[in-house]
Coordinates of C-alpha atoms (C1' of nucleotides) in Angstrom, one line a residue:
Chain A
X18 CA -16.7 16.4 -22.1
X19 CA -13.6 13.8 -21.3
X20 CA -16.1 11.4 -19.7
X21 CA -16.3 8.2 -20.7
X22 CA -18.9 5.3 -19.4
X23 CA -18.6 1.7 -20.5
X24 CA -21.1 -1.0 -18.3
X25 CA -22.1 2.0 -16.2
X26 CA -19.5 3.1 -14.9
X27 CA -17.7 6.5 -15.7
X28 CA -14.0 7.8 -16.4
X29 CA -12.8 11.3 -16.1
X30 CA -9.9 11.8 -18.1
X31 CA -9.0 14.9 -16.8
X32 CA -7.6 13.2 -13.7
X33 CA -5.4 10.4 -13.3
X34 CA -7.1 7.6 -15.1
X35 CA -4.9 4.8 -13.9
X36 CA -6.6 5.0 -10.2
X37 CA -9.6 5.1 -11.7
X38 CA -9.7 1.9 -13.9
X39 CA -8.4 0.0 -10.8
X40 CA -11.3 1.0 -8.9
X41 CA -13.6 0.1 -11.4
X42 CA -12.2 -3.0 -12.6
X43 CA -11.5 -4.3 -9.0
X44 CA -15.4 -3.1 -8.2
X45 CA -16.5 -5.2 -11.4
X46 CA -14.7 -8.2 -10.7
X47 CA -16.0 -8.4 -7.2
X48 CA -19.3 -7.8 -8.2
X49 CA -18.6 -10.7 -10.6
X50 CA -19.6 -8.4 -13.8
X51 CA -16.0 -10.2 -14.5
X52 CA -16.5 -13.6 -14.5
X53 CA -13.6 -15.6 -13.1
X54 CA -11.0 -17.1 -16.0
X55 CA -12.3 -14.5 -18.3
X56 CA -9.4 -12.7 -20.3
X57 CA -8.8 -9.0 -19.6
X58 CA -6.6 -7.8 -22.8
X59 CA -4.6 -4.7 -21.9
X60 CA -5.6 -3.4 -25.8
X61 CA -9.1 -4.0 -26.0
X62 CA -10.0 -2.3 -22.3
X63 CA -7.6 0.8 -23.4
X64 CA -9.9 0.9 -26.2
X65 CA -13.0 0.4 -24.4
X66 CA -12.5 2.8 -21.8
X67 CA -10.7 5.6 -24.5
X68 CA -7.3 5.3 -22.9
X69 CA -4.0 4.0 -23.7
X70 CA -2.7 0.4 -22.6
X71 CA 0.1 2.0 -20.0
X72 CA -2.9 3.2 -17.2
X73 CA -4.9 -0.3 -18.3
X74 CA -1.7 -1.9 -17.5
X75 CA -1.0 -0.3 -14.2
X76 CA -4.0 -1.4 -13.2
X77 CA -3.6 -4.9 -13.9
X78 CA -0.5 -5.0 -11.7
X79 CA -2.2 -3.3 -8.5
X80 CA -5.5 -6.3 -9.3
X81 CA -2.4 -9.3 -9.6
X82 CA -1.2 -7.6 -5.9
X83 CA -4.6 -8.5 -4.6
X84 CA -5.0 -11.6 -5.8
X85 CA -8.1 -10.7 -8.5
X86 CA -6.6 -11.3 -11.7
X87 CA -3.3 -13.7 -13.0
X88 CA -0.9 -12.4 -15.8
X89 CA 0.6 -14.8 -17.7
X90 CA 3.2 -12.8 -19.0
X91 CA 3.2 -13.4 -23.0
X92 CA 0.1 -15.4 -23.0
X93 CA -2.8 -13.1 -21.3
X94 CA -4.3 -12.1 -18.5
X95 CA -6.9 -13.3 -16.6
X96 CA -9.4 -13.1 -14.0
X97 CA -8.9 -15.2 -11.0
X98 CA -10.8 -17.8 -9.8
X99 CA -12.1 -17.7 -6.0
X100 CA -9.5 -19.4 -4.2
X101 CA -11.5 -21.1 -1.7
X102 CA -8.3 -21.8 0.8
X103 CA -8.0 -18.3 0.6
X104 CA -11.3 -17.3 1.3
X105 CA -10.9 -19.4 4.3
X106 CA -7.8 -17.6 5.7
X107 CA -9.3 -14.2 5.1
X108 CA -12.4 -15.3 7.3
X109 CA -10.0 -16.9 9.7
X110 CA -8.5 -13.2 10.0
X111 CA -11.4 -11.4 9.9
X112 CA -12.5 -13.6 12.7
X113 CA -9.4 -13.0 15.1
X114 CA -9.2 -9.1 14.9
X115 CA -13.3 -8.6 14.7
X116 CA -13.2 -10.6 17.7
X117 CA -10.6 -8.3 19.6
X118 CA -12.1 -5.4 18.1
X119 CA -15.8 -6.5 19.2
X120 CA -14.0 -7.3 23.1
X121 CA -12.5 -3.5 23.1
X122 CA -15.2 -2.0 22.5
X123 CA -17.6 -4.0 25.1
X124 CA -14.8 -3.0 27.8
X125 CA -15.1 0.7 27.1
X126 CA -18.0 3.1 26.8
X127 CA -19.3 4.3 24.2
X128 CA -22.7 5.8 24.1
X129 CA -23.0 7.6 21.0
X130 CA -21.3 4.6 18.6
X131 CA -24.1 2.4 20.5
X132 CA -26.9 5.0 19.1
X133 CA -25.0 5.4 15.5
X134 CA -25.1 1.6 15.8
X135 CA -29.1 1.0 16.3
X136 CA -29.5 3.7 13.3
X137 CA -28.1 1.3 11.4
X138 CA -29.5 -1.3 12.3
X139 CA -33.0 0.0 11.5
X140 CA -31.8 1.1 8.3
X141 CA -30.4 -2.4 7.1
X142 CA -33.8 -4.0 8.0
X143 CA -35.8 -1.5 6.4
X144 CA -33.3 -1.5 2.6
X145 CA -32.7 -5.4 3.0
X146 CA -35.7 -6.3 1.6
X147 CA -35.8 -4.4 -1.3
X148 CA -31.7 -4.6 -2.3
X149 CA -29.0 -7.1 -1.4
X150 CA -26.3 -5.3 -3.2
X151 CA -27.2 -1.7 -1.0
X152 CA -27.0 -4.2 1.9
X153 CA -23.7 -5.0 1.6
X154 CA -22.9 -1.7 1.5
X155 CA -24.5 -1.4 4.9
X156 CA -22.2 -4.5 6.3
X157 CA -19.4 -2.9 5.2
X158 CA -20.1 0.4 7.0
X159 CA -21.4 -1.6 9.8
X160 CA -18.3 -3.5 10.3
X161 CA -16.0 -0.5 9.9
X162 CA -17.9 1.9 12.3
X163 CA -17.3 -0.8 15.0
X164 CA -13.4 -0.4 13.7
X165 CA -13.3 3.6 14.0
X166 CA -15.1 3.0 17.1
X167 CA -12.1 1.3 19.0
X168 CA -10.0 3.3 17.9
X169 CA -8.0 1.5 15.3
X170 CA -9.7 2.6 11.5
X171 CA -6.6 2.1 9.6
X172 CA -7.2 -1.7 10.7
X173 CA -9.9 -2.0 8.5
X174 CA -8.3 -0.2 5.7
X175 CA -5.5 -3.2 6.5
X176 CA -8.9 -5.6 5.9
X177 CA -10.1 -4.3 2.5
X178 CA -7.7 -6.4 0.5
X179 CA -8.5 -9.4 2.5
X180 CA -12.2 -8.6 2.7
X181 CA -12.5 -8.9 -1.3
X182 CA -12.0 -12.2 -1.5
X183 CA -14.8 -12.6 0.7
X184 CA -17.3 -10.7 -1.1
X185 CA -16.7 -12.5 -3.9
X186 CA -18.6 -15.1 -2.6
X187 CA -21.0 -13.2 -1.8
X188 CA -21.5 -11.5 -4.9
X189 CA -22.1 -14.4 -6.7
X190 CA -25.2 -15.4 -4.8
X191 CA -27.0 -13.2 -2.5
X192 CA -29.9 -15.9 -2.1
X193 CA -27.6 -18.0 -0.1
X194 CA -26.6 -15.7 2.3
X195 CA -29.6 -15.2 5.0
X196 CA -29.6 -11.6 5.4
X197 CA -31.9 -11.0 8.1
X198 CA -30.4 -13.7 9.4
X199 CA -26.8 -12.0 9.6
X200 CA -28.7 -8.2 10.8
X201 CA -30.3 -9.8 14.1
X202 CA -26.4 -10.8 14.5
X203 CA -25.6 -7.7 14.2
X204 CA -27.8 -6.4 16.7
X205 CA -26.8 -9.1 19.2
X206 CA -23.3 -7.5 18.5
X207 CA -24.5 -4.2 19.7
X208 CA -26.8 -5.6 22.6
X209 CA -23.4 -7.2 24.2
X210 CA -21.4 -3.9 23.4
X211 CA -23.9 -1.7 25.4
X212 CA -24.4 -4.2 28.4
X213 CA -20.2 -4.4 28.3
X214 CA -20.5 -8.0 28.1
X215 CA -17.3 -8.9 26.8
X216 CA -17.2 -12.2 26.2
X217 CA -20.5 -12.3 25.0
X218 CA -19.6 -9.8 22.4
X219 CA -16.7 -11.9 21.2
X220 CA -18.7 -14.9 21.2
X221 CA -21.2 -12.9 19.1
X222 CA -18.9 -11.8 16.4
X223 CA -17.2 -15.0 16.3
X224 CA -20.9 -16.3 15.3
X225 CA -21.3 -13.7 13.3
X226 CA -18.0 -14.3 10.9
X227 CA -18.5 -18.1 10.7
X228 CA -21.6 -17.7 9.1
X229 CA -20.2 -17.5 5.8
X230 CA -18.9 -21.3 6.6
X231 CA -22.6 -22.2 6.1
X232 CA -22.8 -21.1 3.0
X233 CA -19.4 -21.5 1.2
X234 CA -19.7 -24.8 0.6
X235 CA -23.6 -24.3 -1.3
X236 CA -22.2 -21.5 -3.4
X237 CA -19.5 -23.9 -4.4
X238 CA -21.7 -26.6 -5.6
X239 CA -23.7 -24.4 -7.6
X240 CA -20.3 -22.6 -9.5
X241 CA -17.7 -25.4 -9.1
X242 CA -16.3 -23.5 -12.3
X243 CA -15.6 -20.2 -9.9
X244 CA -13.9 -22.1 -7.9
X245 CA -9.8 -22.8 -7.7
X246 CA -10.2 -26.4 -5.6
X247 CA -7.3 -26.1 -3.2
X248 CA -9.3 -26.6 0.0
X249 CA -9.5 -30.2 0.6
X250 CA -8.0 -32.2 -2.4
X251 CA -4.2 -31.9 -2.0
X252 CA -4.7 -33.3 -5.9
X253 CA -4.7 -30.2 -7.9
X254 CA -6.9 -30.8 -10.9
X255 CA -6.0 -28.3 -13.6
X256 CA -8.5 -28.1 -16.0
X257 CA -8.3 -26.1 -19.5
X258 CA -8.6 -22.9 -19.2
X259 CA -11.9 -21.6 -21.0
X260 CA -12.3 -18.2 -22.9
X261 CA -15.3 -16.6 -21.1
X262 CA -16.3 -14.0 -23.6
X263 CA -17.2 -14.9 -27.0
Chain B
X1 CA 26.5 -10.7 -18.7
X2 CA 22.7 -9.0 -18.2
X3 CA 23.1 -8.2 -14.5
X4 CA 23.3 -4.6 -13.0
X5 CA 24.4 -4.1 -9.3
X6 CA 23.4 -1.2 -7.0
X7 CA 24.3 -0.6 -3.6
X8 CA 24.9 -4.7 -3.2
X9 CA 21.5 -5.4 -4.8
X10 CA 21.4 -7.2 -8.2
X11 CA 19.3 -7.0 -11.2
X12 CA 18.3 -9.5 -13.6
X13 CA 17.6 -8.0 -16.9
X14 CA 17.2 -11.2 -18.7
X15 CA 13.8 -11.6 -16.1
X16 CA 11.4 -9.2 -15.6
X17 CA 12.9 -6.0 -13.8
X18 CA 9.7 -4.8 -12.7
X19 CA 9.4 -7.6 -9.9
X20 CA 12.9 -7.7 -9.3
X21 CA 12.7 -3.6 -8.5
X22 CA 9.9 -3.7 -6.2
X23 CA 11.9 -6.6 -3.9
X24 CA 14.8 -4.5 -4.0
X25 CA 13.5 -0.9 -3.5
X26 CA 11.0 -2.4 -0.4
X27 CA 13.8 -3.9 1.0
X28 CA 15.9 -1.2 0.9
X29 CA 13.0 1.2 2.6
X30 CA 12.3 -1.5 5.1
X31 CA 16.0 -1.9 6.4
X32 CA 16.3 2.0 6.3
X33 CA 18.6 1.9 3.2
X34 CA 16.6 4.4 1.7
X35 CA 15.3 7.2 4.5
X36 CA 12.3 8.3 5.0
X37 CA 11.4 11.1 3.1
X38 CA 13.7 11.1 0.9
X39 CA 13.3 11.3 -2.8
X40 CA 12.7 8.9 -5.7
X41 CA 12.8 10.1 -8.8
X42 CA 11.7 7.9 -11.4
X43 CA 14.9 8.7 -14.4
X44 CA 17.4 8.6 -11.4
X45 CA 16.6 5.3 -10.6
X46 CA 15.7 4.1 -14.0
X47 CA 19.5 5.8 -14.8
X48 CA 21.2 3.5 -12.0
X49 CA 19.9 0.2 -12.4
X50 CA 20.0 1.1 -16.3
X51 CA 16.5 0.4 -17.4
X52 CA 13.6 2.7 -18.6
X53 CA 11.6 4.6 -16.3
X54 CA 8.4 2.3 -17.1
X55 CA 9.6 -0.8 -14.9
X56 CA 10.3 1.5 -11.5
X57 CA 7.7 3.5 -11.9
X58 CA 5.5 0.1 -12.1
X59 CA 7.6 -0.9 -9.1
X60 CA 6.9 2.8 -6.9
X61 CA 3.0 2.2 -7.9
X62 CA 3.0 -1.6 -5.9
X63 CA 4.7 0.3 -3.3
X64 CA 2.7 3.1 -3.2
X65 CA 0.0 0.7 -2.5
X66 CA 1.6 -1.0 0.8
X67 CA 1.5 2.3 2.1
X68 CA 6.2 2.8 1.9
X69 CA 6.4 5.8 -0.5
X70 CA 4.2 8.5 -1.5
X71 CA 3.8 9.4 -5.1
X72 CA 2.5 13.2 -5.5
X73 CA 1.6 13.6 -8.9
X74 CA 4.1 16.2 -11.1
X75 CA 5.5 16.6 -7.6
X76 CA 7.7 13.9 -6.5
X77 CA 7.9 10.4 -4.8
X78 CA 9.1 9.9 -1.7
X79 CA 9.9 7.6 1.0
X80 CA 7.1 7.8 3.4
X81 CA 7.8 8.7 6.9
X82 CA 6.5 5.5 10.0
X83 CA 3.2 6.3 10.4
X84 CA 3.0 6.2 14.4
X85 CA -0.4 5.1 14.4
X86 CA -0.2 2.3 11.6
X87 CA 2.3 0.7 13.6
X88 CA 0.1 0.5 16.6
X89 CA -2.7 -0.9 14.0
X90 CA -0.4 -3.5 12.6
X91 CA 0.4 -4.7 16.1
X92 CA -3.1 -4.5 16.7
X93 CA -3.9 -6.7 14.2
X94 CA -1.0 -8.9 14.2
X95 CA -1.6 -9.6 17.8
X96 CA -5.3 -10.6 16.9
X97 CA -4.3 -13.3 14.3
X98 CA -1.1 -14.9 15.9
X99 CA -2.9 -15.2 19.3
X100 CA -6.0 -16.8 17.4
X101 CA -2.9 -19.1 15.8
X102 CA -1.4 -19.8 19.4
X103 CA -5.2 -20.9 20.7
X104 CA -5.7 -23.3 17.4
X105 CA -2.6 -24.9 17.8
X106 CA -2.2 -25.2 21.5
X107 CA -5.8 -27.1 21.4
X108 CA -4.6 -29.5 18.4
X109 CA -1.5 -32.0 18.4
X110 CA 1.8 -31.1 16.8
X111 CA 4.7 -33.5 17.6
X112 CA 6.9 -32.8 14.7
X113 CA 5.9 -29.1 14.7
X114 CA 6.5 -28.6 18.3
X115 CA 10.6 -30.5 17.3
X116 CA 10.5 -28.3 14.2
X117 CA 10.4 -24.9 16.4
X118 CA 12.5 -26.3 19.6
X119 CA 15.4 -26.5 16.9
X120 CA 14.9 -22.9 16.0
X121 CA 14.7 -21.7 19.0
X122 CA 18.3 -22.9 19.3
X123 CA 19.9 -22.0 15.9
X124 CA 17.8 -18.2 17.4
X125 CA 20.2 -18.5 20.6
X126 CA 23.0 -19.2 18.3
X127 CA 22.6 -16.1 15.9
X128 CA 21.2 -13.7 18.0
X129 CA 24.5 -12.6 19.7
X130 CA 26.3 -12.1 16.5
X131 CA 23.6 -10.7 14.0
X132 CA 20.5 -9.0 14.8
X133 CA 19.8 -9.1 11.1
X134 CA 20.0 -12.3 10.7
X135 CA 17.5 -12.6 13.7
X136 CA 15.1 -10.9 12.4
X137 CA 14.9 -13.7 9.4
X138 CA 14.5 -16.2 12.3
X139 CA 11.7 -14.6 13.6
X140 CA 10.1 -14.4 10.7
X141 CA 10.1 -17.5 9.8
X142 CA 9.4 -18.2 13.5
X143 CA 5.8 -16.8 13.3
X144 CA 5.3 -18.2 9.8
X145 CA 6.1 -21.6 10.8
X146 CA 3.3 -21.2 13.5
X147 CA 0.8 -19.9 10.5
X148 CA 1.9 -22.7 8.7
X149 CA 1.6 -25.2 11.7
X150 CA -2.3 -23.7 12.2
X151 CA -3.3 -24.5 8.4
X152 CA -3.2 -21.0 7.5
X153 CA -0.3 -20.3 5.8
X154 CA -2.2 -17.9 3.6
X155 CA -3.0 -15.7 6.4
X156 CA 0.8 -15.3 7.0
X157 CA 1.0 -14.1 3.8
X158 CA -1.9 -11.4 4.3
X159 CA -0.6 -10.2 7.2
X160 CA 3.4 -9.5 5.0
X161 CA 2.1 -5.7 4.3
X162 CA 1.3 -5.0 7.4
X163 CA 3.9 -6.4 9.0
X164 CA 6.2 -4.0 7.0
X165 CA 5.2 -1.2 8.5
X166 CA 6.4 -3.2 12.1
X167 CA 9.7 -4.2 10.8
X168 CA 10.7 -0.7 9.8
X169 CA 10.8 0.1 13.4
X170 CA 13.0 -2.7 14.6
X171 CA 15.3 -1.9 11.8
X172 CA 16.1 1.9 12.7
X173 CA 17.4 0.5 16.2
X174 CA 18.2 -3.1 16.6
X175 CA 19.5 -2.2 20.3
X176 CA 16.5 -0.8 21.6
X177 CA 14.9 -4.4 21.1
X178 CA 15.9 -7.2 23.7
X179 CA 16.4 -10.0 21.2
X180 CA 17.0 -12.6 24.2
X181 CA 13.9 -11.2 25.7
X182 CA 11.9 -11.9 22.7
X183 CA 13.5 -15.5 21.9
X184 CA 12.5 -16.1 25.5
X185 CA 8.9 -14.9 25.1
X186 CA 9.3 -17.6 21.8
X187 CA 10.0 -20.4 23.9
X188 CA 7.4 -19.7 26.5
X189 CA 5.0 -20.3 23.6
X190 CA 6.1 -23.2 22.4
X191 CA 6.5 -24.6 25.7
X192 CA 2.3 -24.3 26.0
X193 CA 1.8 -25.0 23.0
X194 CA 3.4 -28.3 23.7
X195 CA 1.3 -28.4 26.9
X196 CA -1.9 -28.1 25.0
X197 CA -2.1 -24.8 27.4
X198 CA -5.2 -23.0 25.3
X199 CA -5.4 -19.7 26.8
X200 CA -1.8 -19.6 28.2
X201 CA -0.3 -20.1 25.0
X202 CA -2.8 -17.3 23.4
X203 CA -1.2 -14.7 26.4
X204 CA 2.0 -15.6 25.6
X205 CA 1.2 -14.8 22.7
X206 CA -0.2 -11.6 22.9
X207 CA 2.7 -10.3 25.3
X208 CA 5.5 -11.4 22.8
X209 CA 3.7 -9.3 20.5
X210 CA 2.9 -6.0 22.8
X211 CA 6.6 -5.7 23.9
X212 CA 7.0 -3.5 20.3
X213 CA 5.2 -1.2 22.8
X214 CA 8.0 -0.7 25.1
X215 CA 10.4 0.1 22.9
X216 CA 8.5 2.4 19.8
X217 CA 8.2 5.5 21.9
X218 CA 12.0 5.7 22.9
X219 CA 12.5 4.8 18.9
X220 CA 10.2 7.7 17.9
X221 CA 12.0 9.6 20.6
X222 CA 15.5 9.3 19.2
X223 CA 14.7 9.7 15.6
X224 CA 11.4 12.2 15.4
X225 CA 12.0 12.9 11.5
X226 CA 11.6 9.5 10.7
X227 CA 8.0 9.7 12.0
X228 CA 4.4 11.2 11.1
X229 CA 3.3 12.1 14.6
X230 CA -0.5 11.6 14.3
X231 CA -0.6 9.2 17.4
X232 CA -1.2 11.7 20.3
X233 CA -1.5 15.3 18.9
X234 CA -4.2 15.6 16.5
X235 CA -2.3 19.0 15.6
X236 CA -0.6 17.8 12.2
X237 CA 2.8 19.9 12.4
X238 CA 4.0 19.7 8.7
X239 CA 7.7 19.9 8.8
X240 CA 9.6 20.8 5.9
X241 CA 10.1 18.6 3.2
X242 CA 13.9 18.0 3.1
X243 CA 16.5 16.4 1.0
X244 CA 18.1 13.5 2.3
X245 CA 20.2 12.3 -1.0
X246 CA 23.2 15.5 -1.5
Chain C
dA19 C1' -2.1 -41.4 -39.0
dC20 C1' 1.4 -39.0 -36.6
dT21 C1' 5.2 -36.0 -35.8
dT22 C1' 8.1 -32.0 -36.8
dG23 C1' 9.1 -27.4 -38.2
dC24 C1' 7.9 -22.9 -39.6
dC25 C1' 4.9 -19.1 -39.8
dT26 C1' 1.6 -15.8 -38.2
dA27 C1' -1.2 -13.6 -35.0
dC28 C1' -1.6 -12.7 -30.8
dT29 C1' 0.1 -11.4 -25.7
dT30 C1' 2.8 -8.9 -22.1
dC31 C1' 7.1 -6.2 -21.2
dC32 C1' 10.1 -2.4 -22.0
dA33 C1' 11.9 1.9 -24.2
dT34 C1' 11.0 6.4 -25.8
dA35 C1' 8.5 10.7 -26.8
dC36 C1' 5.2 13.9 -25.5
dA37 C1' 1.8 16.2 -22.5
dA38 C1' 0.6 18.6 -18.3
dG39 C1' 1.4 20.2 -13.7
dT40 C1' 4.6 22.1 -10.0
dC41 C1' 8.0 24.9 -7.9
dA42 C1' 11.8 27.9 -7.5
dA43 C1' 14.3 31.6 -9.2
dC44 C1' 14.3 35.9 -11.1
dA45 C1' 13.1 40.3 -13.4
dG46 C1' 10.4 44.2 -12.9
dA47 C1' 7.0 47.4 -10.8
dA48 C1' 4.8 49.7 -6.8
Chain D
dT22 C1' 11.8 46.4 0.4
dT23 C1' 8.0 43.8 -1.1
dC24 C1' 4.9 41.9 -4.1
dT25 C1' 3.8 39.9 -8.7
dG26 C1' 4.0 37.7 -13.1
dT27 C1' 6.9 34.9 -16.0
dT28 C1' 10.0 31.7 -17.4
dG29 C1' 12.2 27.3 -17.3
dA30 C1' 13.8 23.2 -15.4
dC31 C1' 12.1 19.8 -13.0
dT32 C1' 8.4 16.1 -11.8
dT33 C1' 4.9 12.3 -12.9
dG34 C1' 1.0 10.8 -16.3
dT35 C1' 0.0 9.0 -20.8
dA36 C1' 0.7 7.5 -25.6
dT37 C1' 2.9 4.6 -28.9
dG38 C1' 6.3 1.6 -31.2
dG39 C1' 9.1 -2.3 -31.0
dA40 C1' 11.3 -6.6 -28.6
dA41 C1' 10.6 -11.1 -26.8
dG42 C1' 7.8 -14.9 -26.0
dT43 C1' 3.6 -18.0 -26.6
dA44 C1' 0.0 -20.7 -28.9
dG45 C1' -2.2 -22.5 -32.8
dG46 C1' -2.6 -23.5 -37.8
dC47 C1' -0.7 -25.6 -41.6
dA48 C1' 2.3 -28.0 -44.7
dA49 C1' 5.9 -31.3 -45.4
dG50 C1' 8.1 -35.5 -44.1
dT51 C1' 8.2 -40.1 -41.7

DNA sequence: ACTTGCCTACTTCCATACAAGTCAACAGAA
DNA sequence: TTCTGTTGACTTGTATGGAAGTAGGCAAGT
């Protein structure tokens, strides 16, 4: 077969292999499988993954668009460190439209997103116990039904680049986040959305998306090596850049 | 000398022409330069700026990704059409964060800010009547000098994609937008902003940024082809796919 | 000890060649 | 006339070799 699987996850060669490594690289880095500052050589992943350097290459320039890896052109490239003023600017956006998204759909009706809603909500508190990772997955469905449902899905698509740099964070330590914490948030969402309380439901998912505030500064502390300090120190301290893999 | 010259764009081929490419070529799509729907072959552009075929096709992938041309694989790549309904999402959006922007700073103190804007609300007067192009810079740096003003200049920066989609409107029909109107609508915002006017500032705000609504359906109106009508009519009428370059 | 210059082994970037899919035109048969 | 199969000139996707630049080791000179 023209399958190949490196780390668990699988390439089919028999289709265009360049959108393929993107997915999967972007997926490992956010998942933090690729640590931050860790080099990503265009020849040894081509020859990892059974391809040539061009696809491994195009992929690496989609990743540098996001923001998840740096190419020093001549010298390597690299993942990125979690820039934490950026992390902070992609809350503070997720914040503003979730907001007006969460107040659109409190002034209109809408009976079956409420009951597609409460599914999920007793699904997240019956998988959050037993898997972290399958509840982020939940989140991010969560969060982008309450997008289709007022109307404007190719806003969230707009989000996905932005939202990556938040689940970074994430990723790196699930103990921190409180995740029953952030479902009965959820469900206070919903509760304001069905009464058409629209404020409330603003308020709610305001709440909601400054939770990660809580918890930024923790996961900091415990990998200040993640981390690209540019939040409050104007004084950029460059230190060396350190190979990650042996 | 090293520097190729197409259609009052120039190249740099001492520098990396990938970059360079993907500058020029969104530009070009974004002021309507090159049409929608109309065709970019990789060795006819490689041919014109005199480079290989690898740097442009690098550059159509980045573009690809921002949603401005459509690469069909063995097929062809061309200039995407305006996406009715991801302009209305990129408004959406857009009017989310900047009002979000409007409340922060209208509840905070910004002296040399507030002088900052005042004198670029006059060199927007000044322009405006002679260059609509040259407005449209000013605006732009308008809005980022309020992202900036707010702390989140990296949000500005998030929002550049979609803005893209926005701008292609204006620049198909500069008249069909009331530039005095919207410098108007600029210095009603400042104005609250100066007054510490929370939620007055925030509406101002949000109308600046809703009168795009006014004017996209007469736009789509006078130049149909240039759109993918998928706002209204869920019936996807497929039009032919025709030449635009002789 | 310290600096300077070269040399080698890397890296990314670009150019070129080849592989594979698509589409239109066209020849031939029913 | 109409349908069908084939050919060939396109397209983008991938592979590979070389060009240019960087970083570090090492030897020679101060």
């Amino acid at each position: 077969m023209d399958l190949v699987e490196v780390e668990g996850w699988t390439l089919d060669q028999r289709r265009a292999v360049s959108p393929q490594l993107r997915a999967i690289l972007r997926s490992r880095i956010i998942r933090n499988d690729l640590r931050p500052m860790s080099r990503l050589s265009e020849p040894e992943i081509a020859k990892e993954y059974g391809v040539s350097r061009q696809p491994v290459r195009e992929a690496f320039i989609t990743l540098m668009n996001e923001g998840l890896v740096e190419v020093r052109p001549q010298r390597g490239t690299y993942v990125c460190k979690i820039d934490y003023n950026a992390v902070l600017n992609a809350r503070f956006v997720r914040e503003a439209v979730e907001a007006d998204i969460a107040r659109k759909l409190a002034s209109e009706g809408h009976d079956h997103l409420i009951r597609d809603l409460r599914a999920q909500l007793t699904l997240q508190r019956d998988v959050s116990k037993d898997s972290p990772e399958r509840f982020m997955e939940l989140d991010e469905r969560f969060h982008m039904t309450l997008a289709q449902g007022a109307g404007v899905a190719k806003s969230w698509g707009f989000l996905e680049g932005i939202k990556s740099q938040m689940d970074r964070v994430r990723f790196i330590t699930f103990e921190e986040f409180p995740i029953a914490k952030l479902i009965d948030q959820h469900e206070r969402i919903v509760d304001f959305i069905e009464q058409k309380a629209v404020s409330g439901a603003e308020d709610a998912m305001r709440a909601h998306l400054r939770e990660i505030l809580n918890s930024l500064p923790r996961v900091q502390d415990l990998y200040p090596d993640y981390f690209e300090n540019s939040h409050g120190l104007s004084g950029e301290k460059k230190s060396q850049h350190q190979e990650e893999r042996p």
